[in-house]
CSV table of C-alpha atoms in Angstrom, one decimal:
chain,number,residue,atom,x,y,z
A,6,MET,CA,-24.7,-17.6,11.9
A,7,VAL,CA,-21.4,-18.7,10.2
A,8,SER,CA,-20.9,-18.1,6.5
A,9,ALA,CA,-19.4,-20.4,4.0
A,10,VAL,CA,-16.2,-18.4,3.8
A,11,GLY,CA,-14.9,-19.6,7.2
A,12,PRO,CA,-15.6,-19.9,10.9
A,13,TRP,CA,-13.8,-16.7,11.6
A,14,LEU,CA,-16.2,-14.6,9.5
A,15,ASN,CA,-19.9,-14.1,9.9
A,16,THR,CA,-22.3,-13.2,7.1
A,17,GLY,CA,-22.3,-9.5,7.8
A,18,GLU,CA,-18.6,-9.3,8.2
A,19,ALA,CA,-18.1,-11.3,4.9
A,20,ALA,CA,-20.2,-8.7,3.0
A,21,VAL,CA,-18.1,-5.8,4.3
A,22,LEU,CA,-14.9,-7.7,3.7
A,23,PHE,CA,-15.7,-8.6,0.1
A,24,ALA,CA,-16.8,-5.0,-0.6
A,25,ALA,CA,-13.6,-3.7,0.8
A,26,LEU,CA,-11.5,-6.3,-1.1
A,27,ALA,CA,-13.4,-5.5,-4.3
A,28,LEU,CA,-12.8,-1.7,-4.0
A,29,ALA,CA,-9.1,-2.3,-3.1
A,30,THR,CA,-8.6,-4.6,-6.0
A,31,LEU,CA,-10.3,-2.4,-8.5
A,32,GLY,CA,-8.4,0.7,-7.2
A,33,THR,CA,-5.0,-1.0,-7.3
A,34,ILE,CA,-5.7,-2.5,-10.7
A,35,ALA,CA,-6.5,1.0,-12.0
A,36,LEU,CA,-3.3,2.3,-10.4
A,37,PHE,CA,-1.3,-0.6,-11.8
A,38,LEU,CA,-2.5,0.1,-15.3
A,39,VAL,CA,-1.5,3.8,-15.0
A,40,ALA,CA,1.9,2.8,-13.6
A,41,CYS,CA,2.4,0.3,-16.4
A,42,THR,CA,1.7,3.1,-18.9
A,43,ALA,CA,4.1,5.4,-17.1
A,44,ALA,CA,6.8,2.8,-16.9
A,45,TRP,CA,6.4,2.0,-20.6
A,46,ARG,CA,6.7,5.7,-21.5
A,47,ARG,CA,9.6,6.5,-19.2
A,48,ARG,CA,11.4,3.1,-19.2
A,49,THR,CA,13.4,3.9,-16.1
A,50,THR,CA,14.3,1.8,-13.1
A,51,THR,CA,12.4,4.1,-10.8
A,52,TYR,CA,9.1,3.7,-12.8
A,53,LEU,CA,9.7,-0.1,-13.0
A,54,LEU,CA,10.2,-0.4,-9.2
A,55,VAL,CA,7.1,1.7,-8.4
A,56,THR,CA,5.0,-0.4,-10.9
A,57,ALA,CA,6.3,-3.6,-9.4
A,58,ALA,CA,5.3,-2.3,-5.9
A,59,ILE,CA,1.8,-1.5,-7.1
A,60,GLY,CA,1.6,-4.9,-8.8
A,61,LEU,CA,2.3,-6.5,-5.5
A,62,LEU,CA,-0.6,-4.5,-4.0
A,63,VAL,CA,-2.9,-6.1,-6.6
A,64,LEU,CA,-1.6,-9.5,-5.7
A,65,ARG,CA,-2.1,-8.8,-2.0
A,66,SER,CA,-5.8,-8.1,-2.7
A,67,LEU,CA,-6.1,-11.4,-4.6
A,68,VAL,CA,-4.5,-13.3,-1.7
A,69,GLY,CA,-7.1,-11.6,0.5
A,70,PHE,CA,-9.9,-12.9,-1.7
A,71,GLY,CA,-8.3,-16.3,-1.6
A,72,THR,CA,-8.2,-16.2,2.2
A,73,ALA,CA,-11.8,-15.0,2.6
A,74,LEU,CA,-12.9,-17.8,0.2
A,75,GLY,CA,-10.9,-20.4,2.1
A,76,ALA,CA,-8.5,-21.2,-0.7
A,77,VAL,CA,-5.5,-19.7,1.1
A,78,ALA,CA,-4.9,-20.9,4.7
A,79,MET,CA,-4.5,-18.1,7.3
A,80,PRO,CA,-0.8,-19.0,8.1
A,81,ALA,CA,0.0,-18.9,4.4
A,82,HIS,CA,-1.9,-15.6,4.1
A,83,HIS,CA,0.2,-14.0,6.8
A,84,ILE,CA,3.5,-15.2,5.3
A,85,VAL,CA,2.6,-14.1,1.8
A,86,GLU,CA,1.1,-10.7,2.9
A,87,HIS,CA,4.1,-9.8,5.1
A,88,THR,CA,6.5,-10.9,2.5
A,89,PHE,CA,4.7,-8.6,0.0
A,90,ASP,CA,4.8,-5.8,2.5
A,91,PHE,CA,8.6,-6.2,2.8
A,92,LEU,CA,9.0,-6.3,-1.0
A,93,ILE,CA,6.7,-3.3,-1.5
A,94,ALA,CA,8.8,-1.3,1.0
A,95,LEU,CA,12.0,-2.5,-0.7
A,96,PHE,CA,10.8,-1.5,-4.2
A,97,VAL,CA,9.7,1.9,-3.0
A,98,LEU,CA,12.9,2.6,-1.2
A,99,GLY,CA,14.8,1.3,-4.3
A,100,ALA,CA,12.9,3.7,-6.4
A,101,ALA,CA,13.6,6.6,-4.0
A,102,TYR,CA,17.3,5.6,-4.1
A,103,ALA,CA,17.3,5.4,-7.9
A,104,VAL,CA,15.9,8.9,-8.2
A,105,GLY,CA,19.0,10.2,-6.5
A,106,GLU,CA,21.3,8.8,-9.1
């Protein structure tokens, strides 16, 4: 049986996917809020870059939900997610570099 979320996902897989997306989203939102608090307190480039990277992780989860619900096409999903992966790596490396200054 094919679910309403797309022909590439059956009902059982959809339930597991949505549970994983929900946990990932809630976890990254919690981390993002902690990072925002730390960035607000420290006000350094390093904290800002790490907070931005975690914020992109939240957005990745939202794109995942959009894809599973059929609102984001699979090609767009891949372009956005891989771009976010690159930016996350760039921000983390930038933060590591900034610590050395």
